[in-house]
Coordinates of C-alpha atoms in Angstrom, one line a residue:
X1 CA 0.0 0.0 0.0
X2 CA 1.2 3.6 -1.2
X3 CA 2.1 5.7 2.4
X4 CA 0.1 8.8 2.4
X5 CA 3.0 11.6 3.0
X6 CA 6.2 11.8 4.2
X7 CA 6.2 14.7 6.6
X8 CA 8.9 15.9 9.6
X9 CA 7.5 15.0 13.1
X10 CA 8.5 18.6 14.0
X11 CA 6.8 20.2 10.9
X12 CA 3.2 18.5 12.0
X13 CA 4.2 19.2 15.5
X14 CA 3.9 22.8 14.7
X15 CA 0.9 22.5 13.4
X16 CA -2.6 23.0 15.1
X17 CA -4.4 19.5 14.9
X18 CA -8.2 21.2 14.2
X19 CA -6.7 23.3 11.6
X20 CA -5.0 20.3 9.9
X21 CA -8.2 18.2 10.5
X22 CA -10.0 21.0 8.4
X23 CA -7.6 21.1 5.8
X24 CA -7.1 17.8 5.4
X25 CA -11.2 17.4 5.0
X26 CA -11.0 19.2 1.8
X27 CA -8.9 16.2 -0.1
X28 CA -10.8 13.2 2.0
X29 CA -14.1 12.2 3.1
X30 CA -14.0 12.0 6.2
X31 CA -11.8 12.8 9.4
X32 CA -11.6 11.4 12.6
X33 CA -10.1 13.5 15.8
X34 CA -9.4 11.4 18.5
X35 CA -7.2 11.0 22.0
X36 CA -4.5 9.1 22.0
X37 CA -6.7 6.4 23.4
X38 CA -9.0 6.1 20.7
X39 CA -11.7 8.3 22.1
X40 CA -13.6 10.0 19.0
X41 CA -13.9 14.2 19.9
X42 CA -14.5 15.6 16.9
X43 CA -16.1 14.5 12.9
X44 CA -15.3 16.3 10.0
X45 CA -16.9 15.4 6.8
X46 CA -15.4 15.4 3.1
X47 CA -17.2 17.8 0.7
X48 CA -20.0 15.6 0.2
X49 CA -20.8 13.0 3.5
X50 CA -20.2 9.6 3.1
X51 CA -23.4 9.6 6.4
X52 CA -26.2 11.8 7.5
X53 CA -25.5 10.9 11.2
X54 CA -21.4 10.9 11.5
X55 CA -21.8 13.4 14.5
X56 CA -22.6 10.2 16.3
X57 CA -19.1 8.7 16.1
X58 CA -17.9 12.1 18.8
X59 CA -17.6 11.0 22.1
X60 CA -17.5 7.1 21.3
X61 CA -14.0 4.6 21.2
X62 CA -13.4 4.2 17.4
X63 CA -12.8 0.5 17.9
X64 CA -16.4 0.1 19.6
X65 CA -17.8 1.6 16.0
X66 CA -16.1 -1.0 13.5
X67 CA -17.1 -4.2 12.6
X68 CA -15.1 -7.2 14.4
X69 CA -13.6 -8.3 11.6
X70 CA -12.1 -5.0 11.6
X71 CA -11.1 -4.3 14.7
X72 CA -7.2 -5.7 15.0
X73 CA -6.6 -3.1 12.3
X74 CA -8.0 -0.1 14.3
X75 CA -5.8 -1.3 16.8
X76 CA -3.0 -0.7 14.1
X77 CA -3.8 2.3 12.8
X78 CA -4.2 3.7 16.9
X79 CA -0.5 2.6 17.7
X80 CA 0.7 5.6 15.6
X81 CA 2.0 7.4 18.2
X82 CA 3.9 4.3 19.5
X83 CA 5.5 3.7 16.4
X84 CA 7.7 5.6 14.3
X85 CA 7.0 3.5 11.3
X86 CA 4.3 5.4 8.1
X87 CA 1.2 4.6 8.8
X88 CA -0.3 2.3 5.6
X89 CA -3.4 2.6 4.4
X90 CA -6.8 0.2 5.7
X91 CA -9.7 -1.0 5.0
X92 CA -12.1 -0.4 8.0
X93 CA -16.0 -1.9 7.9
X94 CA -17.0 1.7 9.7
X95 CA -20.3 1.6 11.4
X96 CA -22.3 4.9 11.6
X97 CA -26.1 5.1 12.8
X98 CA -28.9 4.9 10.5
X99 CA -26.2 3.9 8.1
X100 CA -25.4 0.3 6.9
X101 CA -21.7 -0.3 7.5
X102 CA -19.5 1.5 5.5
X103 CA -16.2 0.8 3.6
X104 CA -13.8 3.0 4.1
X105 CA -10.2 3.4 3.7
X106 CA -8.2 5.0 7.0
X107 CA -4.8 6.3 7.5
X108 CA -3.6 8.5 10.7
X109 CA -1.1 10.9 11.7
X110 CA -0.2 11.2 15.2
X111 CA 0.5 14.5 16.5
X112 CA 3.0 14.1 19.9
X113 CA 2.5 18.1 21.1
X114 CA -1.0 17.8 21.4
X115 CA -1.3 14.0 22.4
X116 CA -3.8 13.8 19.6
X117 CA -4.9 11.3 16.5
X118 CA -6.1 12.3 13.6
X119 CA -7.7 9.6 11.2
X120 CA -8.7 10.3 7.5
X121 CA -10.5 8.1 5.6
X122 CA -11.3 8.2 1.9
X123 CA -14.7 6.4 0.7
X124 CA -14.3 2.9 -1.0
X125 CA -18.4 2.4 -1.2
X126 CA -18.6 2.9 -4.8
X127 CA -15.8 0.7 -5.3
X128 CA -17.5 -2.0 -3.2
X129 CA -20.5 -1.4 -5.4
X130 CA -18.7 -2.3 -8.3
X131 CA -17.1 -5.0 -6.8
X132 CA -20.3 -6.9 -5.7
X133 CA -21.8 -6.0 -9.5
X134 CA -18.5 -7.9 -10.3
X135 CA -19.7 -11.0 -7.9
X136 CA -23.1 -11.0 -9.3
X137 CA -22.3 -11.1 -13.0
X138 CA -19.7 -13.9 -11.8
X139 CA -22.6 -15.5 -10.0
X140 CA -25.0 -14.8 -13.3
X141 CA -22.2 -16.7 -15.8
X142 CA -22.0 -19.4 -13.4
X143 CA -26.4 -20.1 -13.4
X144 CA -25.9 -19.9 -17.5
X145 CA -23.0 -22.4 -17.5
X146 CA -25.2 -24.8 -14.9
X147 CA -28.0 -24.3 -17.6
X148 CA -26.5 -24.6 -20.5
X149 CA -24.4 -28.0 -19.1
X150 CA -28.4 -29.1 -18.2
X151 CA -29.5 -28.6 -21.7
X152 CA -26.4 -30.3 -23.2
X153 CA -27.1 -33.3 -21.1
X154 CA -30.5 -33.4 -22.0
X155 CA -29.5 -32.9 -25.9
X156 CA -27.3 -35.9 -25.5
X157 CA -29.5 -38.0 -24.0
X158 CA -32.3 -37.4 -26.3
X159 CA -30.2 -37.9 -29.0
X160 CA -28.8 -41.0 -28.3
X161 CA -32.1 -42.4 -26.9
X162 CA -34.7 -41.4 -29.4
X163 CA -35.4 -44.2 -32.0
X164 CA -34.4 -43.1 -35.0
X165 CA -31.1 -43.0 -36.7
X166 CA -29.4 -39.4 -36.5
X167 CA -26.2 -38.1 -38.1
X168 CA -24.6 -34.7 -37.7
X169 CA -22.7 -33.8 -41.2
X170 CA -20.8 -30.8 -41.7
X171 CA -22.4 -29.4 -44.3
X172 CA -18.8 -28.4 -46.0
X173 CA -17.0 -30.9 -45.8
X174 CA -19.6 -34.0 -45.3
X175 CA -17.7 -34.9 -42.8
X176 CA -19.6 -37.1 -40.0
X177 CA -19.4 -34.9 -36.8
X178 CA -21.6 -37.1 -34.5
X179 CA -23.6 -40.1 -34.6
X180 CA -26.6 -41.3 -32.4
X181 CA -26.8 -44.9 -31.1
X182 CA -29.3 -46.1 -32.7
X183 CA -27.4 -45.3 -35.9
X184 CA -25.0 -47.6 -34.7
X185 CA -27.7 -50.7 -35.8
X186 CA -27.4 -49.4 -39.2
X187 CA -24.0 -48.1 -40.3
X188 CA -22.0 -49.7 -37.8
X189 CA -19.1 -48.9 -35.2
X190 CA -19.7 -45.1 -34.2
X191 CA -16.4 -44.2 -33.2
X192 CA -14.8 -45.2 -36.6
X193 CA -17.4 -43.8 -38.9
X194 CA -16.8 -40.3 -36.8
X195 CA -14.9 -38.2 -39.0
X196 CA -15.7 -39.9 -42.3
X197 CA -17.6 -38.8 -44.8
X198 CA -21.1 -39.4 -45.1
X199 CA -20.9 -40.7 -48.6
X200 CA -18.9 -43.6 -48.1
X201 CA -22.0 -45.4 -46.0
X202 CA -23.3 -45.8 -49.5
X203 CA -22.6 -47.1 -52.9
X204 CA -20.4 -45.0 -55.4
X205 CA -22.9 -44.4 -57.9
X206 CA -25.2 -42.5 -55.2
X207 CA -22.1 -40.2 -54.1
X208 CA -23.4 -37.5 -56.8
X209 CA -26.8 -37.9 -55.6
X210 CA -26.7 -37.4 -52.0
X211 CA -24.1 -34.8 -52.0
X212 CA -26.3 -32.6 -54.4
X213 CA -29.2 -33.4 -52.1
X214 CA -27.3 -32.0 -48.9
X215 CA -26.1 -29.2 -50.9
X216 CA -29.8 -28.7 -51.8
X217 CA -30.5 -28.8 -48.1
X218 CA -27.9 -26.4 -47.2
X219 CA -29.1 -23.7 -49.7
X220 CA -32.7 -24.2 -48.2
X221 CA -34.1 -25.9 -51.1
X222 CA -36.8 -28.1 -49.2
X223 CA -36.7 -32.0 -50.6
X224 CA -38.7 -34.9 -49.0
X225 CA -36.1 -37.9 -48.9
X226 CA -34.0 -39.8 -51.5
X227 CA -33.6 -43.3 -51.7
X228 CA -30.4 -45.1 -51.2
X229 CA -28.6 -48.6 -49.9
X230 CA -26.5 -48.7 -46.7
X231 CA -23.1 -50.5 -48.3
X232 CA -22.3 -52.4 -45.5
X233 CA -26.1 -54.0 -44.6
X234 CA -27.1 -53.7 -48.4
X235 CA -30.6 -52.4 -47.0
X236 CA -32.7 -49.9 -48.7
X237 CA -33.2 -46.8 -46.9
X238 CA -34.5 -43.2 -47.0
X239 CA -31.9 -40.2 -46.1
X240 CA -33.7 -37.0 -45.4
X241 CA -32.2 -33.9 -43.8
X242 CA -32.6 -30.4 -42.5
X243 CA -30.2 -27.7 -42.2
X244 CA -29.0 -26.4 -38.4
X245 CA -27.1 -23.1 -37.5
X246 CA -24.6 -23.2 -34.9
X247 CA -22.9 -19.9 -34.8
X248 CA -21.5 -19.7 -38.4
X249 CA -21.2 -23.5 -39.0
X250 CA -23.9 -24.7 -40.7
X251 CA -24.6 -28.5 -40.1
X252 CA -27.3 -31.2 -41.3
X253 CA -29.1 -33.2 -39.3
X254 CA -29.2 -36.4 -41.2
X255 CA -32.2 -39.0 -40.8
X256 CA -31.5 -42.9 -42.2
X257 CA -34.5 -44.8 -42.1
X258 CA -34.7 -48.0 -43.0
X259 CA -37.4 -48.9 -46.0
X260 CA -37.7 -52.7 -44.3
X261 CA -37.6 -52.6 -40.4
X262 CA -35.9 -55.7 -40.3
X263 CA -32.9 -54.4 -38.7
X264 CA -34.0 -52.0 -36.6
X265 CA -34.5 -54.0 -33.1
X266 CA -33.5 -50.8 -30.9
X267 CA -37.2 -50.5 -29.8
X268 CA -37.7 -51.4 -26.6
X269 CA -41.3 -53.2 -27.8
X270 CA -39.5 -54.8 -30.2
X271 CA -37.0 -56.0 -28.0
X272 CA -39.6 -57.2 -25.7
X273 CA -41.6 -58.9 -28.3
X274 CA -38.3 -61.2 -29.5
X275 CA -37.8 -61.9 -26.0
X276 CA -41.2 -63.1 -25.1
X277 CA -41.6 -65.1 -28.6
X278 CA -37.7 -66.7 -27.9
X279 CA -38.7 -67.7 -24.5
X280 CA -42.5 -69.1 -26.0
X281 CA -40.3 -71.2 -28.3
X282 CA -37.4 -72.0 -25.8
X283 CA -37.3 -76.1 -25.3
X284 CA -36.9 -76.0 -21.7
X285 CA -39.9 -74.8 -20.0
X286 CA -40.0 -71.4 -18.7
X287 CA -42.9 -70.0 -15.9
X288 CA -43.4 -66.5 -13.5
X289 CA -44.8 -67.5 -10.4
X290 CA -45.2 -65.0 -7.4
X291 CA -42.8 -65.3 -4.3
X292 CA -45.8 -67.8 -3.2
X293 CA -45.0 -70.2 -6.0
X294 CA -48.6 -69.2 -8.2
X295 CA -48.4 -69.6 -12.2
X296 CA -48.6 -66.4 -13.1
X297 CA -47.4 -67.6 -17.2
X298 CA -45.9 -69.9 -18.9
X299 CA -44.4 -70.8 -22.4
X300 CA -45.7 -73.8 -24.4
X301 CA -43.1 -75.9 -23.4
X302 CA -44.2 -76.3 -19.5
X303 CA -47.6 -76.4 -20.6
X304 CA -46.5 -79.5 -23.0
X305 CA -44.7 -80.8 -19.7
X306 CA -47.4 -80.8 -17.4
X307 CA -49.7 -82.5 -20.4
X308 CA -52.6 -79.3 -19.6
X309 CA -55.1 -79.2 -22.2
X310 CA -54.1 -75.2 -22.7
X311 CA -52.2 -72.8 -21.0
X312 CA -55.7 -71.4 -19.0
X313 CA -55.7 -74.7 -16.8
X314 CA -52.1 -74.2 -14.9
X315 CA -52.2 -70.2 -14.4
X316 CA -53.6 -68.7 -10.8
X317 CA -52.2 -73.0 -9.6
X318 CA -49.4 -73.6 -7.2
X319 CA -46.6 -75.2 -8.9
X320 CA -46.2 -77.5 -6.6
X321 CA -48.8 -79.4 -8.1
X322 CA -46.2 -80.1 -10.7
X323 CA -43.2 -81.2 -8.7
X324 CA -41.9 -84.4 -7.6
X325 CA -41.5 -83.7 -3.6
X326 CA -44.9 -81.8 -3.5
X327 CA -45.0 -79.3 -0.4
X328 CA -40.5 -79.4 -0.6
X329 CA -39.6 -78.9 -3.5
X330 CA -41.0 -75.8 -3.9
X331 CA -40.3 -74.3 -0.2
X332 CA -36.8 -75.0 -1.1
X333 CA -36.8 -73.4 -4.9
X334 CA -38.6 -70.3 -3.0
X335 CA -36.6 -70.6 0.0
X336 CA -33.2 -70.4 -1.5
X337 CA -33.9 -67.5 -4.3
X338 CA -35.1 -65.2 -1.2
X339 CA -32.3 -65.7 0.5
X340 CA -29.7 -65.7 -1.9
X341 CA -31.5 -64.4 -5.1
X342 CA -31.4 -67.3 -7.5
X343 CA -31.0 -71.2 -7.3
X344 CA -29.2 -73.1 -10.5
X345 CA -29.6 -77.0 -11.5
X346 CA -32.1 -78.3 -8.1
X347 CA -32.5 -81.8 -9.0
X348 CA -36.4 -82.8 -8.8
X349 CA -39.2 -84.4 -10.6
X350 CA -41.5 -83.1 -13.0
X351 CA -45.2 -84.8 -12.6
X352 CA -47.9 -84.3 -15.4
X353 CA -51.8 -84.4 -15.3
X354 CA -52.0 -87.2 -17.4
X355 CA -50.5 -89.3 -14.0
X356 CA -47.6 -90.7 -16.6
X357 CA -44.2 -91.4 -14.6
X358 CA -42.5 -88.6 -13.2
X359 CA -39.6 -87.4 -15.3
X360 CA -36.2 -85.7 -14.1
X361 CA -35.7 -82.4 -14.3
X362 CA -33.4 -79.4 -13.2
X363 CA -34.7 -76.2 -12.4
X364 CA -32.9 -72.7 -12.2
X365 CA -34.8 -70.0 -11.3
X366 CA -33.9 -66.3 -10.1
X367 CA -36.0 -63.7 -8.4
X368 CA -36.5 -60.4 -10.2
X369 CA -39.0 -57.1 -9.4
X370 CA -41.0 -55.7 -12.9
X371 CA -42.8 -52.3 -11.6
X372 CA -43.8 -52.9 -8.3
X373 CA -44.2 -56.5 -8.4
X374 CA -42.2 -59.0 -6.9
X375 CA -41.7 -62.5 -9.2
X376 CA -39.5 -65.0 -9.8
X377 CA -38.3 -66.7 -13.6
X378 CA -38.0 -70.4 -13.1
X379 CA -36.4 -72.4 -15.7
X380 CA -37.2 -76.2 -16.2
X381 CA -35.3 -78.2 -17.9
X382 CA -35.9 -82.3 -18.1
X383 CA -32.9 -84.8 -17.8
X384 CA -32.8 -87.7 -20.7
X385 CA -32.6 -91.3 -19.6
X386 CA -29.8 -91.7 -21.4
X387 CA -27.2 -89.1 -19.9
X388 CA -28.8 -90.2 -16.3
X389 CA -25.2 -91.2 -14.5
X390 CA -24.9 -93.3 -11.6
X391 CA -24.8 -91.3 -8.7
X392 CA -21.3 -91.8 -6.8
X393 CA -23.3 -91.7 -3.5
X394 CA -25.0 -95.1 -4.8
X395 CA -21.5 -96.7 -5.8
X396 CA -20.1 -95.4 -2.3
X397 CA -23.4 -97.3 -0.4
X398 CA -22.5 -100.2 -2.2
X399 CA -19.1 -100.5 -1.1
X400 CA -19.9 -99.9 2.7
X401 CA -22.4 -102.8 2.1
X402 CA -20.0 -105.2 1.0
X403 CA -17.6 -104.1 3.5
X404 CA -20.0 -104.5 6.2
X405 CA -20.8 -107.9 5.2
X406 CA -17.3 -109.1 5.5
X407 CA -17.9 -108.1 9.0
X408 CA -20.1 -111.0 9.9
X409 CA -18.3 -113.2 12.7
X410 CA -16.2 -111.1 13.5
X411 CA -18.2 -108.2 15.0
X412 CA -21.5 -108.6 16.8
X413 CA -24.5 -108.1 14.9
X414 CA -25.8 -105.5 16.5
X415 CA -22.4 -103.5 16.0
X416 CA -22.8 -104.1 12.0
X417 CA -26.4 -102.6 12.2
X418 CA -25.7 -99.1 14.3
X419 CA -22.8 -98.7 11.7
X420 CA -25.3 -99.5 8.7
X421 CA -27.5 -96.9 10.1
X422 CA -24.8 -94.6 10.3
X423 CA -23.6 -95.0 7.1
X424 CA -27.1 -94.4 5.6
X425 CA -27.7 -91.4 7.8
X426 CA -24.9 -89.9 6.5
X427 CA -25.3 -90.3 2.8
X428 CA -29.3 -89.2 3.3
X429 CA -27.7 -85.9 5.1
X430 CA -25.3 -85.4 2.3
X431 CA -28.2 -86.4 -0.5
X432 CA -29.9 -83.5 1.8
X433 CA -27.6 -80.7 1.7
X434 CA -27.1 -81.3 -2.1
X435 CA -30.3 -81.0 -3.3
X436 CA -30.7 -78.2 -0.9
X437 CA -27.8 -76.1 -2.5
X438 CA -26.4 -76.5 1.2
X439 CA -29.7 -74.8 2.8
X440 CA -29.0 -76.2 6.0
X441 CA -32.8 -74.8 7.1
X442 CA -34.2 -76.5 3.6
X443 CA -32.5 -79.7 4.3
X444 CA -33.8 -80.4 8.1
X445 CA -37.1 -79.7 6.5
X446 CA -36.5 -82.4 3.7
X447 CA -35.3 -84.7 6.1
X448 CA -38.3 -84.6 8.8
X449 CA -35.4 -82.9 11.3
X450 CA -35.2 -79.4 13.6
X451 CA -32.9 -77.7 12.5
X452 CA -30.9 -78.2 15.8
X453 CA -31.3 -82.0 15.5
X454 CA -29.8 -82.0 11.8
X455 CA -26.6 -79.4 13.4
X456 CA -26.2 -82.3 15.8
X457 CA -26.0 -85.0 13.5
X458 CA -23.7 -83.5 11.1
X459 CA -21.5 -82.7 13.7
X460 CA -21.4 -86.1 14.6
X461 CA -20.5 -87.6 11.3
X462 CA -17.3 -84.9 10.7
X463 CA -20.0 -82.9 8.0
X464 CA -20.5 -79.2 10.0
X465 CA -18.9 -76.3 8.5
X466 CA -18.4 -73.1 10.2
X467 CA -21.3 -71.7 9.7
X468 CA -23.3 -75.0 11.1
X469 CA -20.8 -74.8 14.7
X470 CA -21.8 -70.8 15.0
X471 CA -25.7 -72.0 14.9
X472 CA -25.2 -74.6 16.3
X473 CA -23.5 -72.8 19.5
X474 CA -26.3 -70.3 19.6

């Protein structure tokens, strides 16, 4: 900061401090006698008055009429008279009645013969004016950045989400600027058709064509469409286009619409309708049940399986009806996808109506929410005869047979029968838990157990995991 004079002590000594106060109101705004404690005695405004009320300030401590923030440099600017230094100039947040606070600029000279402080102070209001005009305008570029980021987002979003295929063309150069996704179904890769030209997404013998159609367009000549074929699909479409301003580029928005919609499967309907005829077709069987297990549809195939007359005759039933373990199966299919979201390949039985024997199936099935119902997709799919394997479980109770019956003689009878039962306990625990997908809660159901009584047993025959021990415990 720029010091305000550079005056001999003895030269301001000599002069009379109210006489120097009233000169020195002429070239500020306002001036401040005090004491050489602080203590306001007299107010002398500038030619025009920064206040109506600064007569106030007289008789008051100058540091009880700042603002706090303020305050340690009013203690500054009063240790004049200790310090030799040149005063500098401040900014002080001056508060006068009737007045909002007012920024002003003080500087003091200290005058030793009279013991008196004189503070001068030069107006920075219109300065702070411009300064906060300064904020605002800051604060105004900022809103239109926020808005104009909003409406860019929402101009991407509908253009890569409405249904037709868009291009953006320089109309120059016919260079591709940008390309919508659903575009992509139709001329390919977006990122490597960006930057090429437009022309080359169509035979050669069109070229002539389409570029005097966009040059047309540019010149605001209004055409319908022309006809063309996409080179790299060799399907038929229509190019229209319209001219856009941006600044002083002018680009064309460039719509390809397929003559045949063969191609285009961007629409969400006719997603959903491939989906719903693949899965009607699908050779396993496919139902939606609610999280109670109740048909709520089904493809031809399960309708097939369960030998129904039509499709009407199994919807709003339990599917239950339709398993092997009726009353088990399905608390464990159910069971298991709440708890862990989906089951895969849960060995059962399918029955049918016609009371044929039961066939072997697998059944997957995951839970899922559409809208603000709850469901779950079950997949069935029935296990030929002929890639039925022996279970190893079967092999491995064959071979404890056999062994046991060497036993005979040697052992007492009764010891070969609590082993037997041991054995098949075990391998109907294990037959249990795998079925179950290791549902410890599903497989005490299956097996006519608590829950406790099943932790027990496995414990017994070396089978608990860690989980089983912390339940088991509790």
């Amino acid at each position: 900061m720029a010091k305000i004079f550079n005056l001999d002590p003895q030269a301001i000594d000599a002069l009379d401090v109210h006489q120097a106060a009233a000169m020195l109101s002429l070239s500020v705004d306002l001036v401040l006698v005090m004491n050489n404690s602080g203590l306001i005695e007299n107010v002398l405004n500038g030619s025009k008055p920064i206040a109506n009320n600064t007569q106030s300030l007289i008789g008051k401590n100058w540091l009880d009429t700042v603002a706090i923030d303020s305050q340690p440099k009013v203690n500054a600017l009063l240790k004049t008279g200790e310090d030799d230094s040149e005063q500098k100039w401040r900014q002080v947040n001056q508060w006068v009645e009737g007045s909002p606070s007012l920024p002003i600029q003080f500087s003091t000279i200290f005058f030793s013969k009279e013991n008196k402080l004189v503070a001068i102070g030069k107006d920075l209001s219109s300065i702070s004016t411009l300064q906060q005009k300064l904020v605002e305008s800051q604060q105004e570029i900022e809103r239109d950045y926020a808005n104009l980021h909003a409406i860019q987002n929402r101009y991407v979003q509908l253009f890569n989400n409405i249904d037709q295929a868009y291009l953006i063309v320089d109309s120059q150069t016919l260079k591709i600027l940008e390309v919508n996704k659903s575009a992509g179904f139709l001329v390919g890769d977006l990122k490597k058709i960006q930057g090429k030209l437009f022309t080359n997404l169509f035979p050669v013998k069109d070229y002539e064509a389409i570029q005097t159609y966009l040059a047309d367009s540019k010149s605001g000549i209004m055409q319908s469409s022309i006809q063309s074929t996409l080179e790299n699909l060799k399907e038929n479409v229509e190019i229209s286009s319209v001219l856009l301003r941006e600044g002083n580029q002018n680009i064309c928005l460039v719509s390809i619409k397929p003559r045949s919609k063969s191609v285009q499967t961007n629409n969400l309907n006719e997603q959903t309708t491939l989906l719903t005829q693949a899965i009607e077709d699908f050779q396993d069987g496919f139902i939606v049940c609610s999280t109670s297990g109740v048909i709520l549809t089904a493809n031809s195939t399960f309708v097939s399986m369960s030998q129904s007359a039509q499709k009407e005759n199994i919807l709003g039933k339990s599917l239950e009806v339709w398993l092997g373990r009726a009353g088990i199966d399905l608390k464990i299919i159910l069971g298991t996808v709440r708890e862990y979201g989906s089951i895969k390949d849960y060995s059962t039985t399918i029955t049918a109506d016609d009371g044929s024997s039961p066939r072997e199936a697998q059944i997957s099935a995951v839970s899922f929410i559409s809208g603000k119902l709850s469901a779950v997709g079950i997949s069935i799919h029935l296990i030929s005869k002929s890639v039925q394997q022996p279970s190893a479980k079967s092999e491995n109770l064959g071979k404890n047979a056999k062994e046991l019956t060497q036993l005979v003689g040697k052992v007492p009878l009764k010891q070969i029968v609590t082993e037997t039962t041991d054995i098949i306990e075990k391998l109907c625990i294990l037959a249990a838990l795998d079925l179950t997908m290791s549902n410890r809660a599903s497989a005490a159901e299956l097996l006519g157990l608590s829950r406790q009584g099943l932790y027990i047993k496995m414990r017994r025959f070396g089978i608990v995991d860690g989980n089983a021990a912390e339940d088991l415990d509790a």
